[in-house]
Short mmCIF file of C-alpha atoms in Angstrom, two decimals:
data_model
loop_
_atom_site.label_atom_id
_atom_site.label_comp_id
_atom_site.label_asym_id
_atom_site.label_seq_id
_atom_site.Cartn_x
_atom_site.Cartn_y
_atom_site.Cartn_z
CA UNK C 1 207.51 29.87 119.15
CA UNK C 2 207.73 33.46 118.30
CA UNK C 3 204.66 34.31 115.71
CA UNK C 4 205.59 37.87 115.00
CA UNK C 5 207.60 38.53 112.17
CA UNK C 6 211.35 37.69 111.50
CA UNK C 7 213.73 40.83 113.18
CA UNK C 8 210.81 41.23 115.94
CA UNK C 9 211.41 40.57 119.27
CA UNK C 10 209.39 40.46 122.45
CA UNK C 11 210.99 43.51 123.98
CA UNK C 12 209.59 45.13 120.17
CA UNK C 13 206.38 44.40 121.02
CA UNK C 14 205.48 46.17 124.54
CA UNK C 15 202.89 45.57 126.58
CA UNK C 16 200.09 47.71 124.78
CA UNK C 17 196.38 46.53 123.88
CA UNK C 18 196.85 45.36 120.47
CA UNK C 19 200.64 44.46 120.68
CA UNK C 20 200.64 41.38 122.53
CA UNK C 21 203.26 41.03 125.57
CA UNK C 22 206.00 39.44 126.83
CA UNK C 23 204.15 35.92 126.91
CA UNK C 24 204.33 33.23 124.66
CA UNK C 25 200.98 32.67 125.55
CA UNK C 26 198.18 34.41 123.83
CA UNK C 27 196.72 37.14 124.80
CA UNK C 28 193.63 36.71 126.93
CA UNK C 29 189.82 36.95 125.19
CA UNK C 30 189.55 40.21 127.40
CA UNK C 31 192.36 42.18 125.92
CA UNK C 32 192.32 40.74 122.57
CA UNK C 33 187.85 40.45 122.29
CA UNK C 34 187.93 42.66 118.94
CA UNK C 35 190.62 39.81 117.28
CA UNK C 36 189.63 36.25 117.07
CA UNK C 37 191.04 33.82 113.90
CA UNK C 38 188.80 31.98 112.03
CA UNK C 39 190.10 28.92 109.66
CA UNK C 40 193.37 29.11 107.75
CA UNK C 41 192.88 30.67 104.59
CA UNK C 42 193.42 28.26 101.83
CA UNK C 43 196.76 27.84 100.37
CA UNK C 44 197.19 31.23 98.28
CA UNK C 45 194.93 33.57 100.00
CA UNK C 46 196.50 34.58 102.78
CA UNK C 47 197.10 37.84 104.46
CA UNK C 48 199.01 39.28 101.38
CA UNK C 49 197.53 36.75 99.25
CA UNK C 50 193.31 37.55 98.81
CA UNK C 51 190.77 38.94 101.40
CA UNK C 52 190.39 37.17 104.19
CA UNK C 53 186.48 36.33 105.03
CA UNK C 54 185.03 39.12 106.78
CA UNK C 55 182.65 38.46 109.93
CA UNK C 56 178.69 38.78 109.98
CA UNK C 57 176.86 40.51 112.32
CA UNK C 58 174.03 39.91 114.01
CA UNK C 59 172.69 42.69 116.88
CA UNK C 60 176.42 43.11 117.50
CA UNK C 61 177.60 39.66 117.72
CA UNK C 62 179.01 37.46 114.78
CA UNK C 63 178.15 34.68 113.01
CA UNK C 64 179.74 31.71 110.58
CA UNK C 65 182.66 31.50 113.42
CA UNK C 66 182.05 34.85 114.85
CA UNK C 67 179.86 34.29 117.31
CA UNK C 68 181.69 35.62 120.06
CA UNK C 69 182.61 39.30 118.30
CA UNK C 70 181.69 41.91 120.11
CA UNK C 71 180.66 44.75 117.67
CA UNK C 72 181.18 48.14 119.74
CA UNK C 73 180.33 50.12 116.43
CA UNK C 74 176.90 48.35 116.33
CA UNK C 75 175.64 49.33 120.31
CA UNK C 76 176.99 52.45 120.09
CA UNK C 77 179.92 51.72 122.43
CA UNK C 78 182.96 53.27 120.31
CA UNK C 79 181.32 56.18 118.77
CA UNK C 80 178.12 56.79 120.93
CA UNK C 81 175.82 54.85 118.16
CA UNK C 82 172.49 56.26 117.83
CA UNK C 83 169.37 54.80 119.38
CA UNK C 84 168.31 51.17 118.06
CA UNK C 85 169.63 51.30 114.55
CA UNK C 86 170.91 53.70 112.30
CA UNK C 87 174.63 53.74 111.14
CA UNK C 88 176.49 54.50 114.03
CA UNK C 89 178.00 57.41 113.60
CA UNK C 90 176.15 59.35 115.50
CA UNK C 91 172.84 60.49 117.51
CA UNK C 92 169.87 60.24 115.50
CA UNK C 93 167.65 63.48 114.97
CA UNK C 94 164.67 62.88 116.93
CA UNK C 95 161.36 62.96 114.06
CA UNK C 96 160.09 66.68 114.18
CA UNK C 97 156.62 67.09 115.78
CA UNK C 98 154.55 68.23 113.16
CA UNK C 99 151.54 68.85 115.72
CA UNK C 100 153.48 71.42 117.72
CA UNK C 101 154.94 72.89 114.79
CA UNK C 102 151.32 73.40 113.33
CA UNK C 103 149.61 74.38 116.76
CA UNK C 104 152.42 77.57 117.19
CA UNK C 105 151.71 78.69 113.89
CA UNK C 106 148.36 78.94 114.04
CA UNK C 107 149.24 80.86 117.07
CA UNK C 108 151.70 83.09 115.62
CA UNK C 109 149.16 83.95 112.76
CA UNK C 110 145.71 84.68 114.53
CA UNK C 111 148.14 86.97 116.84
CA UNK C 112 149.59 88.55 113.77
CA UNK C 113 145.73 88.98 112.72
CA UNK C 114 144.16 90.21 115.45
CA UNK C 115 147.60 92.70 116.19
CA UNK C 116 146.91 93.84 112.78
CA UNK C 117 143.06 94.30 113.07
CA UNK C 118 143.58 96.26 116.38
CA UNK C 119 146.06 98.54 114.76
CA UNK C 120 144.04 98.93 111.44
CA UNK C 121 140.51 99.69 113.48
CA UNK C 122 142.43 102.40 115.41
CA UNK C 123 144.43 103.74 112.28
CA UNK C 124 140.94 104.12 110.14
CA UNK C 125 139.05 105.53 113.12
CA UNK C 126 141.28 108.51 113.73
CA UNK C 127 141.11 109.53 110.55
CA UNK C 128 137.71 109.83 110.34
CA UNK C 129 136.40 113.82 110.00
CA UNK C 130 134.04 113.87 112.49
CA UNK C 131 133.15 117.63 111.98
CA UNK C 132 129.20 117.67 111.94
CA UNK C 133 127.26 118.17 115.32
CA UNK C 134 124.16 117.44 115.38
CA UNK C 135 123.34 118.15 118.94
CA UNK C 136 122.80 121.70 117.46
CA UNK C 137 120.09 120.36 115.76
CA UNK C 138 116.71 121.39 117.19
CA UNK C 139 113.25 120.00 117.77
CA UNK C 140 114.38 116.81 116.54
CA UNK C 141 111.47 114.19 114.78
CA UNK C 142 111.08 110.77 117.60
CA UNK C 143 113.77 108.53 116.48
CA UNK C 144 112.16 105.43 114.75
CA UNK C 145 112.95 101.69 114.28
CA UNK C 146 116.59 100.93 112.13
CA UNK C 147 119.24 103.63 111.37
CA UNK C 148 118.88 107.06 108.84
CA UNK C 149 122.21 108.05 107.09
CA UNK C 150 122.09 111.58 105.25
CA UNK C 151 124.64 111.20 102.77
CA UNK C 152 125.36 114.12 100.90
CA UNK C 153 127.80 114.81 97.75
CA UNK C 154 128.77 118.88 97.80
CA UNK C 155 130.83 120.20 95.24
CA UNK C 156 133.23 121.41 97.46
CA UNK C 157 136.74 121.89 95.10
CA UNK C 158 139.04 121.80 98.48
CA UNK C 159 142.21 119.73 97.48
CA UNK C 160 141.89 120.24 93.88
CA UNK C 161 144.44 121.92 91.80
CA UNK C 162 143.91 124.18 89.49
CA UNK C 163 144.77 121.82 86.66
CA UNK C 164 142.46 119.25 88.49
CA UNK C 165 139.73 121.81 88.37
CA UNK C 166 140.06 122.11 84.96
CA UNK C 167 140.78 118.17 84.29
CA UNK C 168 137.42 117.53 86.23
CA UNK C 169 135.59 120.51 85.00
CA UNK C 170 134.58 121.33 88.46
CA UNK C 171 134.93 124.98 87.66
CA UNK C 172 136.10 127.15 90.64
CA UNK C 173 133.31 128.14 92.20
CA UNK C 174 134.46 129.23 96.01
CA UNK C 175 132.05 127.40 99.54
CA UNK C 176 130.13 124.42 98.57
CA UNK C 177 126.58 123.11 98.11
CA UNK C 178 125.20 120.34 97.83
CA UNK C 179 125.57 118.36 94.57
CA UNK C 180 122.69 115.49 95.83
CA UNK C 181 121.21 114.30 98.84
CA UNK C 182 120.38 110.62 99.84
CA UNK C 183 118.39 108.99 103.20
CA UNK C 184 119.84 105.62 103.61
CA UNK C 185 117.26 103.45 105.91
CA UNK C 186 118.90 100.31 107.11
CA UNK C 187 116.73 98.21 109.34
CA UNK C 188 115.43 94.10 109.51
CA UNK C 189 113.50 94.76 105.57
CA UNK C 190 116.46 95.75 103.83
CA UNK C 191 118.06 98.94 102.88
CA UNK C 192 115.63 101.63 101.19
CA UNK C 193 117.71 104.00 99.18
CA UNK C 194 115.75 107.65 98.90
CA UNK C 195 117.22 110.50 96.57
CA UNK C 196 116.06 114.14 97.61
CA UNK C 197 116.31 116.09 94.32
CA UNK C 198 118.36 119.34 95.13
CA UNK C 199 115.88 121.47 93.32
CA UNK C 200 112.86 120.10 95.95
CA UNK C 201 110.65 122.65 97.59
CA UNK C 202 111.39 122.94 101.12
CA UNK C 203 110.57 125.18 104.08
CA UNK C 204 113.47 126.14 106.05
CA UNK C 205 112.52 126.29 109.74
CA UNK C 206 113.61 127.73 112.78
CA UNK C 207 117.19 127.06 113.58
CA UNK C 208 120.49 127.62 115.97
CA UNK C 209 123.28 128.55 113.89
CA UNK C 210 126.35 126.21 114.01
CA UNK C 211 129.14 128.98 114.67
CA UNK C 212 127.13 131.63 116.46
CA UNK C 213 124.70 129.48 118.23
CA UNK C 214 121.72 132.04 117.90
CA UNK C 215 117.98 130.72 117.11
CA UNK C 216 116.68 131.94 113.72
CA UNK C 217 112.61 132.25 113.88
CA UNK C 218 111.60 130.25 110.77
CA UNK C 219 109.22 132.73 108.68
CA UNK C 220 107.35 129.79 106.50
CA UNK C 221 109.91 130.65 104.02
CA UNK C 222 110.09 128.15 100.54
CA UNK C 223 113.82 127.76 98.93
CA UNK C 224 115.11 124.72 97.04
CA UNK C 225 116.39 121.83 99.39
CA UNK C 226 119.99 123.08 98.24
CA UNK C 227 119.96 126.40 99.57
CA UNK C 228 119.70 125.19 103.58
CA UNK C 229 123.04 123.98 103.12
CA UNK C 230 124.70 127.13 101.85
CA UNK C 231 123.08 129.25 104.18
CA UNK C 232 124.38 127.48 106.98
CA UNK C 233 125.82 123.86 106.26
CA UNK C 234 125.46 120.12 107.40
CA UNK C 235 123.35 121.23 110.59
CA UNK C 236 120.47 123.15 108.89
CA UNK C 237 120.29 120.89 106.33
CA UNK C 238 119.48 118.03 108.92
CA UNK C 239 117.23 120.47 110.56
CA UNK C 240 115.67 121.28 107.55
CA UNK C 241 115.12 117.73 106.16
CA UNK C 242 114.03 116.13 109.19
CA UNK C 243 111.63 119.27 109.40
CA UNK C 244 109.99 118.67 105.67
CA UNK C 245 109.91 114.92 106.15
CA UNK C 246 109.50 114.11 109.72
CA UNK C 247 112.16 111.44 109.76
CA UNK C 248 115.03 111.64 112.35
CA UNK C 249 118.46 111.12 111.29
CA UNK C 250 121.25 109.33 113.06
CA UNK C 251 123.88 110.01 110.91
CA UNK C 252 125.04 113.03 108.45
CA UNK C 253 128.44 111.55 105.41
CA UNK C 254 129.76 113.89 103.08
CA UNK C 255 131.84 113.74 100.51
CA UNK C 256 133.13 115.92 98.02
CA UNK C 257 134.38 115.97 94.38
CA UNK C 258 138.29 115.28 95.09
CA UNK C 259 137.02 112.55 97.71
CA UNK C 260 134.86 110.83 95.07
CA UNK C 261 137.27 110.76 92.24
CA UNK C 262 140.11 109.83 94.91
CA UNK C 263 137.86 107.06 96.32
CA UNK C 264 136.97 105.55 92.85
CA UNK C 265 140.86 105.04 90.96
CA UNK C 266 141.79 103.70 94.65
CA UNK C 267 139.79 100.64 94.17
CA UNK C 268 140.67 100.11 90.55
CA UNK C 269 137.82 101.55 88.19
CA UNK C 270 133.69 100.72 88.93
CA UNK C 271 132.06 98.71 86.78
CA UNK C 272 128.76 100.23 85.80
CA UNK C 273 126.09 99.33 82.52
CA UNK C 274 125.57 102.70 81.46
CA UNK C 275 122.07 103.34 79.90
CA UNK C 276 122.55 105.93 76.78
CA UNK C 277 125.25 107.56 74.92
CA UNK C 278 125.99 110.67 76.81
CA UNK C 279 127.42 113.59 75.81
CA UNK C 280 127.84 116.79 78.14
CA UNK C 281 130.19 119.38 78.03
CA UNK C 282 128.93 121.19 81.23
CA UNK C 283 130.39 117.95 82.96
CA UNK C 284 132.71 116.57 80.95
CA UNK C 285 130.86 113.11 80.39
CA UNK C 286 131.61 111.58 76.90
CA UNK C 287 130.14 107.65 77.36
CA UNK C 288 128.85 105.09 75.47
CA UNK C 289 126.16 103.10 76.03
CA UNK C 290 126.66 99.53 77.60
CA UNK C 291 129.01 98.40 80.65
CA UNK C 292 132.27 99.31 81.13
CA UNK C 293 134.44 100.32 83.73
CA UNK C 294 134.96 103.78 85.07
CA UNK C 295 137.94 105.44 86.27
CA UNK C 296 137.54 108.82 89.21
CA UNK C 297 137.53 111.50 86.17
CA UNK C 298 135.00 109.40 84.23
CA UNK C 299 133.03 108.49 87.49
CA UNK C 300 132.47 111.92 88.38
CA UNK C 301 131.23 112.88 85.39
CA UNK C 302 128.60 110.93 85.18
CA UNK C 303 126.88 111.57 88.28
CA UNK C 304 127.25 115.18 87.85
CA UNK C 305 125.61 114.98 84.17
CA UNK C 306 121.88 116.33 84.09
CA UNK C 307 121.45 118.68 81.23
CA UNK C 308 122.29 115.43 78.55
CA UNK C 309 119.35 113.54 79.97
CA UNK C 310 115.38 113.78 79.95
CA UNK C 311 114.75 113.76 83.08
CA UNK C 312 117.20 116.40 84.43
CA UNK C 313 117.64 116.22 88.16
CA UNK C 314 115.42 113.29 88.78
CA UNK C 315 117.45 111.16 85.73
CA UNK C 316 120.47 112.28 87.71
CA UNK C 317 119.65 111.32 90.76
CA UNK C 318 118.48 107.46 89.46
CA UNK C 319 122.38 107.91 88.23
CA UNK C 320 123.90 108.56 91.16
CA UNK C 321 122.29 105.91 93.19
CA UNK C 322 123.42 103.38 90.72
CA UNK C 323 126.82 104.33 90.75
CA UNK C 324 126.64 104.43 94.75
CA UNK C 325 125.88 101.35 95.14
CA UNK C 326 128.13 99.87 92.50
CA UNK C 327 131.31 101.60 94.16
CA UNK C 328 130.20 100.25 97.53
CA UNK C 329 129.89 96.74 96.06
CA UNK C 330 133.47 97.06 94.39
CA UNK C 331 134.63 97.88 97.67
CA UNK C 332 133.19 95.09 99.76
CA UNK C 333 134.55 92.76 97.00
CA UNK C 334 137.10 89.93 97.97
CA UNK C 335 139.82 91.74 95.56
CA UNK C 336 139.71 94.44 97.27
CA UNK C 337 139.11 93.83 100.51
CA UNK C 338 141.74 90.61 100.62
CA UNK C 339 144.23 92.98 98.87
CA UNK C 340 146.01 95.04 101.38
CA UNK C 341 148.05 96.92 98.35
CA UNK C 342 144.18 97.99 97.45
CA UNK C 343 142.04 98.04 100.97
CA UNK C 344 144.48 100.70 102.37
CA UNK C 345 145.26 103.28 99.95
CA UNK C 346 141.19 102.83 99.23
CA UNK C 347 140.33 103.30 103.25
CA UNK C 348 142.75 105.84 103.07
CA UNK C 349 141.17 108.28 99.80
CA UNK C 350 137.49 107.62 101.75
CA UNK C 351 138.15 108.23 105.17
CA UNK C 352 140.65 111.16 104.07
CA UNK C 353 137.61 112.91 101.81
CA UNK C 354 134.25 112.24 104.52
CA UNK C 355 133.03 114.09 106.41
CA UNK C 356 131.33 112.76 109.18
CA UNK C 357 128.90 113.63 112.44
CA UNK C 358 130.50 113.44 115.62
CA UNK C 359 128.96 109.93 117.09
CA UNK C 360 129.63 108.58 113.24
CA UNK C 361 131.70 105.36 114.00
CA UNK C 362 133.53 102.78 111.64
CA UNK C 363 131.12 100.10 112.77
CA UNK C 364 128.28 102.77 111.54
CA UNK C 365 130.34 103.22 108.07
CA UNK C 366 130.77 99.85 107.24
CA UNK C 367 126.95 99.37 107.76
CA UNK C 368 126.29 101.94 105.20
CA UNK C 369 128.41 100.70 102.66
CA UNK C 370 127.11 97.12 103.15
CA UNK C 371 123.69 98.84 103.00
CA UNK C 372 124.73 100.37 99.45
CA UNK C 373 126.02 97.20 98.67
CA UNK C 374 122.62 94.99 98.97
CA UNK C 375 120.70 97.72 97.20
CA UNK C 376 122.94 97.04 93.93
CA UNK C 377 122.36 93.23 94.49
CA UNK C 378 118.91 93.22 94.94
CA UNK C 379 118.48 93.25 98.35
CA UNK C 380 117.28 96.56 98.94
CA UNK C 381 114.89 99.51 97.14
CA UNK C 382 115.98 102.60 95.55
CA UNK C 383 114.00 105.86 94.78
CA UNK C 384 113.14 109.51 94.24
CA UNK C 385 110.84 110.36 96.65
CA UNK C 386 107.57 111.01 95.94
CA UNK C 387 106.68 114.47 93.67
CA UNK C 388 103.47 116.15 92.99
CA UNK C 389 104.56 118.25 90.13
CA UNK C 390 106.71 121.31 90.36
CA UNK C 391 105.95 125.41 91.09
CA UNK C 392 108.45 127.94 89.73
CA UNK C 393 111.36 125.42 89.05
CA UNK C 394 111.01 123.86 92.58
CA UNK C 395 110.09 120.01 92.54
CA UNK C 396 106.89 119.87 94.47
CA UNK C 397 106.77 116.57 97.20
CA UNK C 398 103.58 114.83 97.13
CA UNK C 399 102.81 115.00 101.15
CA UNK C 400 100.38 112.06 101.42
CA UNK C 401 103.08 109.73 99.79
CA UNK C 402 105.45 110.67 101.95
CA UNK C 403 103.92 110.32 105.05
CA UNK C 404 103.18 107.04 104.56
CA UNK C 405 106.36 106.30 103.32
CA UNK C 406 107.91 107.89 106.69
CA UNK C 407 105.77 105.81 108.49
CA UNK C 408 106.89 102.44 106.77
CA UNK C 409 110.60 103.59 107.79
CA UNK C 410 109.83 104.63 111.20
CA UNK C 411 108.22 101.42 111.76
CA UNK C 412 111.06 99.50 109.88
CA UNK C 413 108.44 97.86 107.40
CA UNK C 414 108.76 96.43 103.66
CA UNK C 415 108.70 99.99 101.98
CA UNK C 416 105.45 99.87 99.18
CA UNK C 417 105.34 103.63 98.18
CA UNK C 418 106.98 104.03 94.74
CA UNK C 419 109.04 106.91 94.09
CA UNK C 420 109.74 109.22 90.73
#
């Protein structure tokens, strides 16, 4: 019996998979193993009548009739089915391995760190002004326990305009002197923070000169601590301090009155608790009392203020330490120091403005801020040094106090010897 359709004909049909043959037998389970009938459909629901019942599978085989259908789609066979499940389309995308992924990036980032700590330490360093050397310093005090910065503020007006001369009432004086001086002792008892007035009788003693290297006899003579650093800068003014005091000092920082202003809008304003109303016109200082925040104009005014207050030179120097030490602790803040828009362009206005000794390193730096740093929190003592009056408008030092407070320094003890 022919089973194809009427008009078809074995020859029609061909030999093909899926056409039959020339047989009137049917095709073999090998070549026909997709196919396989189940029941008649009911009367009605034939091929063109309903939807014949479709087969179940179970891990490729079917079921209900089925059970010998051989589902290629389900192993993979006819489209390269993915491993054990899935729909068959395709290969499966192997489940991303979130240790590896997690291990290279914290790779990628501590090399990124460390890349960009190398290149910053090496940026910062060269631009350090190391332009002080104190190997021409002479007859040098022993060197005692913990480190001795000389930090100096001069009122040098190099980099100023003339309109920020007259914005910062600087005034245009030509050279520099010294504005204040500062020892900063850092050692295993905290920082001790000592202000030098600038109006202190000294003697200066004998001394090489920095640019013509000849020895100056000393001749017992008395000048105000200021005047060794006109006469011959940052070296006599080591030599003379270390003379008058007997302390040795490891490093010499200046700054000057662009630097300071520069340094101070770089890292967003200070915050300081001012004390009094003051009102100076010599300076340019126009505060109110109570805290507030600072800009470089308004900074610099302040520390430069004397005539407004009581106490002169001593009331300005208790000023200037403050404000020190609250500039070093804004820097060393986390908003500052985690802001790279802020850190740089605030390394950049210090390290562009000091001046520095010749062994000064960043390492020594960032000690000395730090050190500025835990005397505004506490950690630390600040003072005038010890005075015993004055003699024709030079602040006389009170020797016995400050032997004994040279002593506690040398020997890196607690510091009891109160100050003015």
């Amino acid at each position: 019996m022919n089973d194809w359709p009427e008009a078809w004909s074995d020859d029609n049909r061909g030999r093909r998979y899926g056409r039959g043959s020339a047989s009137a037998q049917p095709e073999s389970p090998r070549v026909m193993r997709q196919v396989r009938r189940g029941q008649p459909a009911p009367p009605g629901q034939g091929a063109y009548g309903g939807v014949p019942q479709q087969p179940q599978y179970v891990d490729g085989h079917g079921s209900g009739g089925y059970d010998d259908y051989d589902s290629g789609y389900n192993t993979g066979q006819v489209y390269g089915g993915g491993r054990g499940g899935g729909d068959g389309y395709g290969p499966q995308r192997p489940a991303p391995d979130w240790r590896r992924r997690i291990k290279w990036t914290a790779i990628t980032l501590v090399t990124v760190l460390f890349v960009t700590t190398v290149a910053t330490y090496f940026w910062a360093d060269s631009k350090l002004n190391r332009e002080v050397d104190l190997s021409k310093v002479i007859e040098r005090p022993e060197k005692g326990e913990g480190t001795n910065y000389l930090i100096v503020g001069s009122d040098s007006r190099e980099g100023l305009s003339d309109e920020d001369k007259k914005r910062l009432r600087t005034g245009s004086s030509e050279g520099k002197r010294t504005d204040s001086v500062m020892i900063l002792h850092t050692g295993d008892n905290g920082p001790t923070l000592i202000s030098l007035p600038r109006d202190s009788n000294v003697e200066i003693p004998t001394f090489k000169g920095s640019e013509s290297g000849k020895t100056y006899q000393g001749t017992g003579r008395q000048v105000k601590l200021n005047a060794a650093y006109a006469e011959d800068g940052p070296e006599l003014l080591v030599r003379t301090v270390e003379f008058n005091t007997g302390l040795h000092i490891d490093h010499y920082v200046e700054i000057g009155f662009a630097g300071f202003a520069n340094i101070v809008d770089a890292v967003g304003g200070v915050e300081i608790d001012i004390p009094q109303d003051i009102k100076d016109t010599k300076s340019g200082a126009d505060l109110k009392k109570g805290k507030q925040t600072l800009n470089g104009e308004e900074a610099l005014a302040f520390v430069r203020t004397r005539y407004a207050l009581a106490g002169s030179d001593l009331d300005r120097t208790k000023n200037q330490q403050k404000f020190l030490s609250a500039l070093a602790n804004q820097v060393a803040t986390p908003g500052t120091v985690l802001n790279p828009f802020r850190l740089y362009p605030t390394m950049s206005a210090g390290l562009d403005s000091l001046i520095v000794d010749k062994e000064m390193g960043l390492f020594d730096l960032a000690d000395m801020f730090w050190s500025m740093k835990g005397v505004s929190g506490g950690e630390g003592t600040s003072m005038n040094i010890p005075l015993a009056g004055s003699s024709g408008g030079n602040l006389l030092w009170d020797k016995d106090k400050v032997k004994q407070l040279v002593n506690q320094l040398n020997n890196d003890e607690k510091v009891t010897v109160k100050g003015d």
